[in-house]
Tab-separated table of C-alpha atoms and ligand atoms in Angstrom:
chain	number	residue	atom	x	y	z
A	25	MET	CA	-0.032	0.019	-0.074
A	26	ILE	CA	3.265	2.141	0.953
A	27	GLU	CA	6.159	2.060	-0.527
A	28	VAL	CA	9.512	4.306	0.466
A	29	LYS	CA	12.262	3.566	-1.091
A	30	ASN	CA	15.580	5.524	-0.320
A	31	LEU	CA	13.750	8.575	1.211
A	32	THR	CA	16.211	11.933	2.080
A	33	LYS	CA	15.392	14.812	2.685
A	34	ARG	CA	18.037	17.790	3.240
A	35	TYR	CA	16.392	21.106	4.051
A	36	SER	CA	19.068	23.723	3.654
A	37	GLY	CA	22.325	22.345	3.471
A	38	GLY	CA	23.255	20.923	6.609
A	39	ARG	CA	22.882	17.487	7.378
A	40	PRO	CA	19.780	16.094	5.667
A	41	ALA	CA	16.574	15.675	8.257
A	42	VAL	CA	15.465	12.524	6.777
A	43	LYS	CA	18.375	10.030	5.443
A	44	ASP	CA	18.191	7.156	3.103
A	45	ILE	CA	14.842	5.413	4.563
A	46	SER	CA	13.351	2.678	3.181
A	47	PHE	CA	9.122	0.957	4.202
A	48	LYS	CA	7.140	-0.769	3.154
A	49	ILE	CA	3.489	-0.734	4.579
A	50	ASP	CA	0.753	-3.140	3.685
A	51	LYS	CA	-3.322	-2.948	3.384
A	52	GLY	CA	-4.873	-2.764	6.709
A	53	GLU	CA	-1.578	-2.121	9.000
A	54	ILE	CA	-1.856	0.031	11.601
A	55	VAL	CA	1.644	1.237	12.151
A	56	GLY	CA	3.478	3.318	14.596
A	57	PHE	CA	6.161	6.363	13.472
A	58	LEU	CA	7.675	6.413	16.614
A	59	GLY	CA	10.993	8.796	17.702
A	60	PRO	CA	11.700	11.774	19.902
A	61	ASN	CA	11.366	15.553	19.023
A	62	GLY	CA	13.157	16.473	15.430
A	63	ALA	CA	14.210	12.953	14.628
A	64	GLY	CA	12.418	13.327	11.284
A	65	LYS	CA	8.578	12.140	11.561
A	66	SER	CA	6.544	15.347	10.198
A	67	THR	CA	9.274	15.425	6.711
A	68	THR	CA	8.844	11.885	6.207
A	69	MET	CA	4.791	12.182	6.526
A	70	ASN	CA	4.761	15.472	4.781
A	71	ILE	CA	6.345	14.109	2.356
A	72	LEU	CA	4.553	11.153	1.680
A	73	THR	CA	1.466	13.284	1.646
A	74	ASP	CA	3.252	15.492	-0.787
A	75	TYR	CA	3.330	18.704	1.110
A	76	LEU	CA	6.716	18.657	0.671
A	77	SER	CA	9.336	17.134	-1.202
A	78	ALA	CA	11.698	14.487	-1.262
A	79	THR	CA	15.736	15.669	-1.897
A	80	SER	CA	15.611	11.923	-3.603
A	81	GLY	CA	13.861	9.003	-3.069
A	82	SER	CA	10.738	8.090	-3.967
A	83	VAL	CA	7.246	7.308	-1.817
A	84	ARG	CA	4.218	4.610	-3.989
A	85	ILE	CA	1.124	4.881	-2.202
A	86	GLY	CA	-1.288	2.081	-3.756
A	87	GLY	CA	1.001	1.836	-6.643
A	88	PHE	CA	1.332	5.624	-8.038
A	89	ASP	CA	3.870	8.186	-7.190
A	90	VAL	CA	3.194	10.940	-5.152
A	91	LEU	CA	5.622	12.788	-7.323
A	92	GLN	CA	4.573	11.630	-10.809
A	93	GLN	CA	0.973	10.809	-9.913
A	94	PRO	CA	0.110	13.120	-7.606
A	95	ASN	CA	-3.402	13.577	-7.872
A	96	LYS	CA	-4.079	9.403	-7.812
A	97	ALA	CA	-1.707	9.234	-5.081
A	98	LYS	CA	-3.125	11.932	-2.910
A	99	ALA	CA	-6.880	10.447	-3.255
A	100	LYS	CA	-5.777	7.774	-1.380
A	101	ILE	CA	-4.698	9.225	2.015
A	102	GLY	CA	-6.298	11.434	4.119
A	103	PHE	CA	-3.829	13.631	6.152
A	104	LEU	CA	-3.760	15.028	10.018
A	105	PRO	CA	-0.451	16.821	9.819
A	106	GLU	CA	1.042	18.331	13.098
A	107	GLN	CA	-0.925	21.379	12.795
A	108	PRO	CA	-3.953	20.491	11.708
A	109	PRO	CA	-5.685	23.151	8.813
A	110	LEU	CA	-8.537	24.558	10.280
A	111	TYR	CA	-10.145	27.366	9.726
A	112	ILE	CA	-11.230	28.420	13.187
A	113	ASP	CA	-13.613	30.758	11.988
A	114	MET	CA	-16.230	28.446	9.891
A	115	THR	CA	-18.338	25.910	11.151
A	116	VAL	CA	-17.850	22.159	11.656
A	117	GLU	CA	-20.433	21.840	9.143
A	118	GLU	CA	-18.775	24.811	6.450
A	119	TYR	CA	-15.565	23.311	6.784
A	120	LEU	CA	-16.461	19.697	6.487
A	121	ASN	CA	-18.074	20.435	3.526
A	122	PHE	CA	-15.560	23.180	1.962
A	123	VAL	CA	-12.970	20.130	2.556
A	124	PHE	CA	-15.759	17.885	0.461
A	125	GLU	CA	-15.310	20.471	-2.717
A	126	LEU	CA	-11.430	20.667	-1.897
A	127	LYS	CA	-10.624	17.349	-2.689
A	128	LYS	CA	-13.033	17.017	-5.144
A	129	VAL	CA	-14.992	14.262	-3.774
A	130	ARG	CA	-17.938	12.224	-5.686
A	131	LEU	CA	-19.832	10.600	-3.414
A	132	ASP	CA	-22.998	11.515	-2.023
A	133	ARG	CA	-22.770	14.874	-0.294
A	134	ALA	CA	-24.769	15.440	2.920
A	135	ARG	CA	-24.718	10.954	3.988
A	136	HIS	CA	-21.587	11.165	3.458
A	137	ILE	CA	-20.580	14.189	5.642
A	138	GLU	CA	-22.741	12.807	8.473
A	139	GLU	CA	-21.564	8.922	7.756
A	140	VAL	CA	-17.467	10.802	8.805
A	141	CYS	CA	-19.426	12.875	11.633
A	142	ARG	CA	-20.841	9.959	13.080
A	143	LEU	CA	-17.929	8.238	12.493
A	144	VAL	CA	-15.448	11.169	14.884
A	145	LYS	CA	-18.588	11.857	16.986
A	146	ILE	CA	-18.722	14.817	16.442
A	147	GLU	CA	-22.245	15.385	15.378
A	148	GLU	CA	-23.128	17.419	18.694
A	149	VAL	CA	-21.050	20.185	17.422
A	150	TYR	CA	-21.237	20.074	14.013
A	151	ARG	CA	-23.181	23.237	14.062
A	152	ARG	CA	-20.670	25.152	15.958
A	153	VAL	CA	-18.066	27.509	15.409
A	154	ILE	CA	-14.484	25.126	15.077
A	155	ARG	CA	-12.724	28.356	17.296
A	156	ASN	CA	-15.044	27.409	19.856
A	157	LEU	CA	-14.472	24.243	20.381
A	158	SER	CA	-12.090	22.272	22.887
A	159	LYS	CA	-8.580	20.796	21.762
A	160	GLY	CA	-10.274	17.122	21.919
A	161	TYR	CA	-13.562	18.067	19.427
A	162	ARG	CA	-10.976	20.285	17.296
A	163	GLN	CA	-8.490	16.745	16.829
A	164	ARG	CA	-11.748	14.829	16.091
A	165	VAL	CA	-12.300	17.585	13.348
A	166	GLY	CA	-9.077	17.426	11.822
A	167	ILE	CA	-9.362	13.909	11.618
A	168	ALA	CA	-13.154	14.128	10.193
A	169	GLN	CA	-11.271	16.070	7.670
A	170	ALA	CA	-8.784	13.241	6.625
A	171	LEU	CA	-11.157	10.828	6.691
A	172	ILE	CA	-13.715	12.815	3.987
A	173	GLY	CA	-13.348	11.398	0.353
A	174	ASN	CA	-13.532	7.522	2.144
A	175	PRO	CA	-9.328	7.925	1.498
A	176	GLU	CA	-7.966	4.111	2.090
A	177	VAL	CA	-4.753	5.447	4.061
A	178	LEU	CA	-4.927	7.578	6.963
A	179	ILE	CA	-1.676	9.702	7.686
A	180	LEU	CA	-1.383	11.109	11.389
A	181	ASP	CA	0.983	13.152	12.390
A	182	GLU	CA	1.087	13.504	16.582
A	183	PRO	CA	-2.691	13.306	17.031
A	184	THR	CA	-2.615	13.260	20.764
A	185	VAL	CA	-0.224	16.344	21.277
A	186	GLY	CA	-1.926	19.298	23.574
A	187	LEU	CA	-5.199	16.533	24.736
A	188	ASP	CA	-5.920	15.615	28.112
A	189	PRO	CA	-5.741	12.275	29.285
A	190	LYS	CA	-9.335	11.673	28.505
A	191	GLN	CA	-9.262	12.611	25.515
A	192	ILE	CA	-5.980	10.630	24.085
A	193	VAL	CA	-7.976	7.977	25.451
A	194	GLU	CA	-10.881	8.613	23.572
A	195	ILE	CA	-8.507	9.440	19.906
A	196	ARG	CA	-6.521	6.651	20.800
A	197	SER	CA	-9.700	4.663	20.639
A	198	LEU	CA	-10.924	6.294	17.709
A	199	ILE	CA	-7.767	5.140	15.789
A	200	LYS	CA	-7.690	1.914	16.719
A	201	ARG	CA	-11.644	1.596	15.484
A	202	LEU	CA	-10.172	3.949	12.051
A	203	GLY	CA	-7.770	0.576	11.791
A	204	LYS	CA	-10.076	-1.820	11.197
A	205	ASP	CA	-10.871	0.137	7.435
A	206	HIS	CA	-7.856	1.849	6.230
A	207	THR	CA	-4.192	2.293	6.392
A	208	VAL	CA	-2.690	4.096	9.275
A	209	ILE	CA	0.622	5.304	10.038
A	210	LEU	CA	0.672	7.550	13.315
A	211	SER	CA	3.453	9.172	14.968
A	212	SER	CA	4.072	10.136	17.768
A	213	HIS	CA	7.834	10.672	20.833
A	214	ILE	CA	5.845	8.774	23.115
A	215	LEU	CA	6.205	5.269	23.447
A	216	SER	CA	3.002	4.006	25.289
A	217	GLU	CA	0.658	6.134	23.111
A	218	ILE	CA	2.578	4.146	20.076
A	219	GLN	CA	2.492	0.727	22.169
A	220	ALA	CA	-1.238	0.847	22.904
A	221	VAL	CA	-2.572	1.321	19.411
A	222	CYS	CA	0.360	0.396	16.891
A	223	GLU	CA	0.988	-3.456	16.109
A	224	ARG	CA	4.135	-2.528	14.229
A	225	ILE	CA	6.624	0.413	15.387
A	226	ILE	CA	9.015	1.925	13.007
A	227	ILE	CA	11.961	3.924	15.158
A	228	ILE	CA	13.428	6.530	13.976
A	229	SER	CA	16.195	8.709	15.625
A	230	ASN	CA	18.157	11.647	14.239
A	231	GLY	CA	16.614	10.902	9.749
A	232	SER	CA	17.267	7.445	9.945
A	233	ILE	CA	15.403	4.171	10.880
A	234	VAL	CA	16.898	2.283	13.883
A	235	ALA	CA	13.767	-0.275	14.471
A	236	ASP	CA	11.048	-1.595	12.493
A	237	ASP	CA	9.291	-4.365	13.895
A	238	GLN	CA	5.794	-6.012	15.049
A	239	THR	CA	5.540	-4.534	19.052
A	240	GLU	CA	6.042	-7.966	20.801
A	241	ASN	CA	8.522	-9.249	18.581
A	242	LEU	CA	10.205	-5.808	19.597
A	243	SER	CA	10.391	-6.238	22.910
A	244	LYS	CA	11.778	-9.691	22.295
A	245	GLY	CA	14.168	-8.963	19.682
A	246	PHE	CA	16.544	-6.949	21.731
A	247	SER	CA	17.721	-8.287	24.449
A	248	GLU	CA	20.226	-11.722	23.133
A	249	ASN	CA	19.313	-13.676	26.725
A	250	SER	CA	16.658	-13.280	28.903
A	251	HIS	CA	16.898	-13.070	32.587
A	252	LEU	CA	14.780	-13.317	35.507
A	253	THR	CA	15.361	-12.914	39.377
A	254	VAL	CA	13.516	-15.191	41.398
A	255	GLN	CA	13.431	-16.298	44.816
A	256	ILE	CA	13.417	-19.399	46.676
A	257	GLU	CA	12.929	-21.096	49.701
A	258	GLY	CA	15.123	-24.212	50.250
A	259	ASP	CA	18.958	-25.418	49.931
A	260	LYS	CA	20.847	-23.157	48.365
A	261	GLU	CA	23.878	-25.639	46.954
A	262	GLU	CA	20.692	-27.490	45.984
A	263	CYS	CA	18.590	-24.876	44.273
A	264	LEU	CA	21.818	-24.078	42.288
A	265	LYS	CA	22.558	-26.737	41.307
A	266	ALA	CA	19.019	-27.677	39.989
A	267	LEU	CA	18.714	-24.840	38.129
A	268	ARG	CA	21.769	-24.978	36.044
A	269	GLY	CA	20.562	-28.089	35.711
A	270	ILE	CA	17.839	-26.580	33.380
A	271	ASP	CA	18.816	-26.821	28.897
A	272	SER	CA	18.173	-23.595	28.517
A	273	VAL	CA	20.285	-21.873	31.740
A	274	SER	CA	22.674	-20.513	30.784
A	275	GLU	CA	24.222	-19.183	33.971
A	276	VAL	CA	22.839	-18.456	38.054
A	277	THR	CA	24.189	-16.664	40.547
A	278	VAL	CA	22.862	-14.958	44.000
A	279	THR	CA	22.733	-11.866	44.566
A	280	GLY	CA	20.774	-11.848	47.979
A	281	GLN	CA	19.847	-13.943	51.317
A	282	LYS	CA	15.933	-12.727	52.212
A	283	ASP	CA	15.967	-15.154	55.183
A	284	GLU	CA	17.444	-17.823	57.061
A	285	ASN	CA	16.758	-20.556	53.932
A	286	ILE	CA	15.657	-18.126	51.273
A	287	PHE	CA	17.997	-16.465	48.705
A	288	GLU	CA	17.549	-14.608	45.339
A	289	TYR	CA	18.774	-15.746	42.015
A	290	TYR	CA	19.652	-14.284	38.888
A	291	ILE	CA	19.171	-16.654	36.070
A	292	GLU	CA	20.534	-16.097	32.380
A	293	THR	CA	18.509	-17.969	30.249
A	294	LYS	CA	19.729	-18.568	26.324
A	295	LYS	CA	18.442	-17.210	23.590
A	296	ASN	CA	15.905	-14.569	23.990
A	297	ALA	CA	13.250	-16.892	25.103
A	298	ASP	CA	10.963	-17.088	27.732
A	299	ARG	CA	11.817	-19.832	30.712
A	300	ARG	CA	9.823	-19.059	33.607
A	301	ARG	CA	7.641	-22.367	33.002
A	302	GLU	CA	11.013	-24.559	32.952
A	303	VAL	CA	12.380	-22.733	36.320
A	304	PHE	CA	9.348	-23.442	37.969
A	305	GLY	CA	8.613	-26.898	36.822
A	306	CYS	CA	12.194	-27.315	38.122
A	307	ALA	CA	11.564	-26.067	41.404
A	308	VAL	CA	8.172	-28.340	41.768
A	309	LYS	CA	10.109	-31.451	40.657
A	310	ASN	CA	12.688	-30.366	43.637
A	311	ARG	CA	10.659	-29.520	46.406
A	312	PHE	CA	11.396	-25.928	46.627
A	313	VAL	CA	9.386	-23.126	46.834
A	314	ILE	CA	9.524	-19.879	44.823
A	315	LEU	CA	8.473	-17.103	46.250
A	316	ALA	CA	8.712	-14.227	43.568
A	317	MET	CA	9.905	-14.528	40.441
A	318	GLN	CA	10.439	-11.803	37.880
A	319	ASP	CA	10.993	-10.938	33.898
A	320	SER	CA	14.041	-8.889	33.743
A	321	SER	CA	14.377	-8.829	30.081
A	322	MET	CA	14.487	-5.689	28.856
A	323	THR	CA	11.582	-3.321	28.382
A	324	LEU	CA	10.439	-1.270	25.417
A	325	GLU	CA	10.601	1.044	27.073
A	326	GLU	CA	14.269	0.798	27.676
A	327	ILE	CA	15.035	-0.387	24.193
A	328	PHE	CA	13.587	2.831	22.550
A	329	MET	CA	16.066	4.548	25.045
A	330	LYS	CA	18.685	3.052	23.925
A	331	LEU	CA	17.592	2.973	20.498
A	332	THR	CA	16.985	6.741	20.387
A	333	SER	CA	20.182	7.539	23.524
A	334	THR	CA	19.524	11.210	22.476
A	335	ALA	CA	18.359	13.520	25.483
A	336	ALA	CA	14.763	14.230	23.745
A	337	VAL	CA	13.706	11.330	24.092
A	338	SER	CA	9.855	11.586	26.223
A	339	THR	CA	9.077	8.809	27.702
A	340	ASP	CA	5.792	8.298	29.475
A	341	LYS	CA	6.464	7.197	33.062
A	342	THR	CA	2.850	6.794	33.604
A	343	GLN	CA	2.520	3.587	31.176
A	344	LYS	CA	2.584	0.365	32.702
A	345	THR	CA	5.718	-2.205	31.934
A	346	LYS	CA	6.868	-5.336	32.504
A	347	PRO	CA	7.354	-5.746	35.618
A	348	GLY	CA	11.252	-6.277	37.063
A	349	LYS	CA	13.649	-3.286	36.460
A	350	GLU	CA	13.664	-0.920	39.521
A	351	GLY	CA	9.517	-1.823	40.400
B	416	ADP	P1	9.875	15.504	13.932
B	416	ADP	O1	8.721	15.456	13.686
B	416	ADP	O2	10.130	13.642	13.956
B	416	ADP	O3	9.791	16.172	15.273
B	416	ADP	P2	10.677	17.375	12.100
B	416	ADP	O4	10.518	16.370	10.924
B	416	ADP	O5	9.535	18.536	11.814
B	416	ADP	O6	10.896	16.071	13.397
B	416	ADP	O7	11.968	18.080	12.002
B	416	ADP	C1	13.400	16.779	11.105
B	416	ADP	C2	14.628	18.164	10.992
B	416	ADP	O8	14.761	18.483	10.345
B	416	ADP	C3	14.673	19.003	12.603
B	416	ADP	O9	16.348	18.887	13.220
B	416	ADP	C4	14.427	19.962	12.220
B	416	ADP	O10	14.906	21.109	12.750
B	416	ADP	C5	14.657	20.290	10.895
B	416	ADP	N1	13.613	20.862	9.975
B	416	ADP	C6	12.033	20.706	10.169
B	416	ADP	N2	11.457	21.077	9.457
B	416	ADP	C7	12.622	22.154	8.920
B	416	ADP	C8	12.487	23.808	7.633
B	416	ADP	N3	11.154	23.874	7.214
B	416	ADP	N4	13.461	24.195	7.640
B	416	ADP	C9	14.698	23.605	8.006
B	416	ADP	N5	14.799	22.744	8.356
B	416	ADP	C10	13.189	22.011	9.556
B	417	MG	MG1	6.993	16.456	14.253
């Protein structure tokens, strides 16, 4: 559906804002474009939507080259730019009708606009002036504007920036719903945002793609070995021997003593696999009591920090990460 090849953008002299990036997005995917501020997300999205020209490289949308057949390519895209192009003195009704004409849509106007308003839940503000709407409603109007004309692809640049937590949850669930029958790319500098909505994450840092994988694979793939911290009641030497006897375990060290007969073990296992079941089975077999067990693999948040190690990275600390690291 979307094919980006060797895209580079240099604004003026200096180092490029986007450097030779390539990726493909299939029909129906919801992809998160994640990176710290200044990473090149908006630049890329503006090029995908033909708001901005690339210095080199190509973009195809639904088979059409954005440069060679811009109208055909653009007809397939609905775009919510970082600064939504709202005419704040218009009512929602006037604005959406205006966009309908601008895009030269050939659907039944009244029915189509009504359908879009229902989808993004703005029926109750339809006759109000955009200036007087809350930020959350304005963002919905921005998304409605992108949906006019039923484009197959939705490109949303930081769609939740500036919203309060309740509005964020609402917009997220709206995007998820839209993802059921659209191909969606959304950008954010907040990991939890992307994680909550997207099946696949492309991480961009300093204009380059540093990771591109399914959300779940990303967190697995980066730590070569996984680690478990286990608290076990039982004879220390016997425990060590039994744990070391597990095939997939590469190393066991005692990292603390909690009580006379209770020790904490740090278990390193081979290849990124979850070995909690094997450790549990071993304990049962040897009649040890497991009092606590934590998976200490790298969390996605730590991976993101590592990959984009610039000070500008923002990670939402309110998100629930896997138990383990620092609690
Ligand atoms: P993001 O959306 O990830 O925050 P941008 O694509 O907006 O990143 O910016 C990427 C880089 O390009 C930044 O270093 C930014 O300063 C630079 N940049 C963005 N827009 C312009 C512009 N119009 N002129 C010059 N430099 C720009
Ligand atoms: Mg941006």
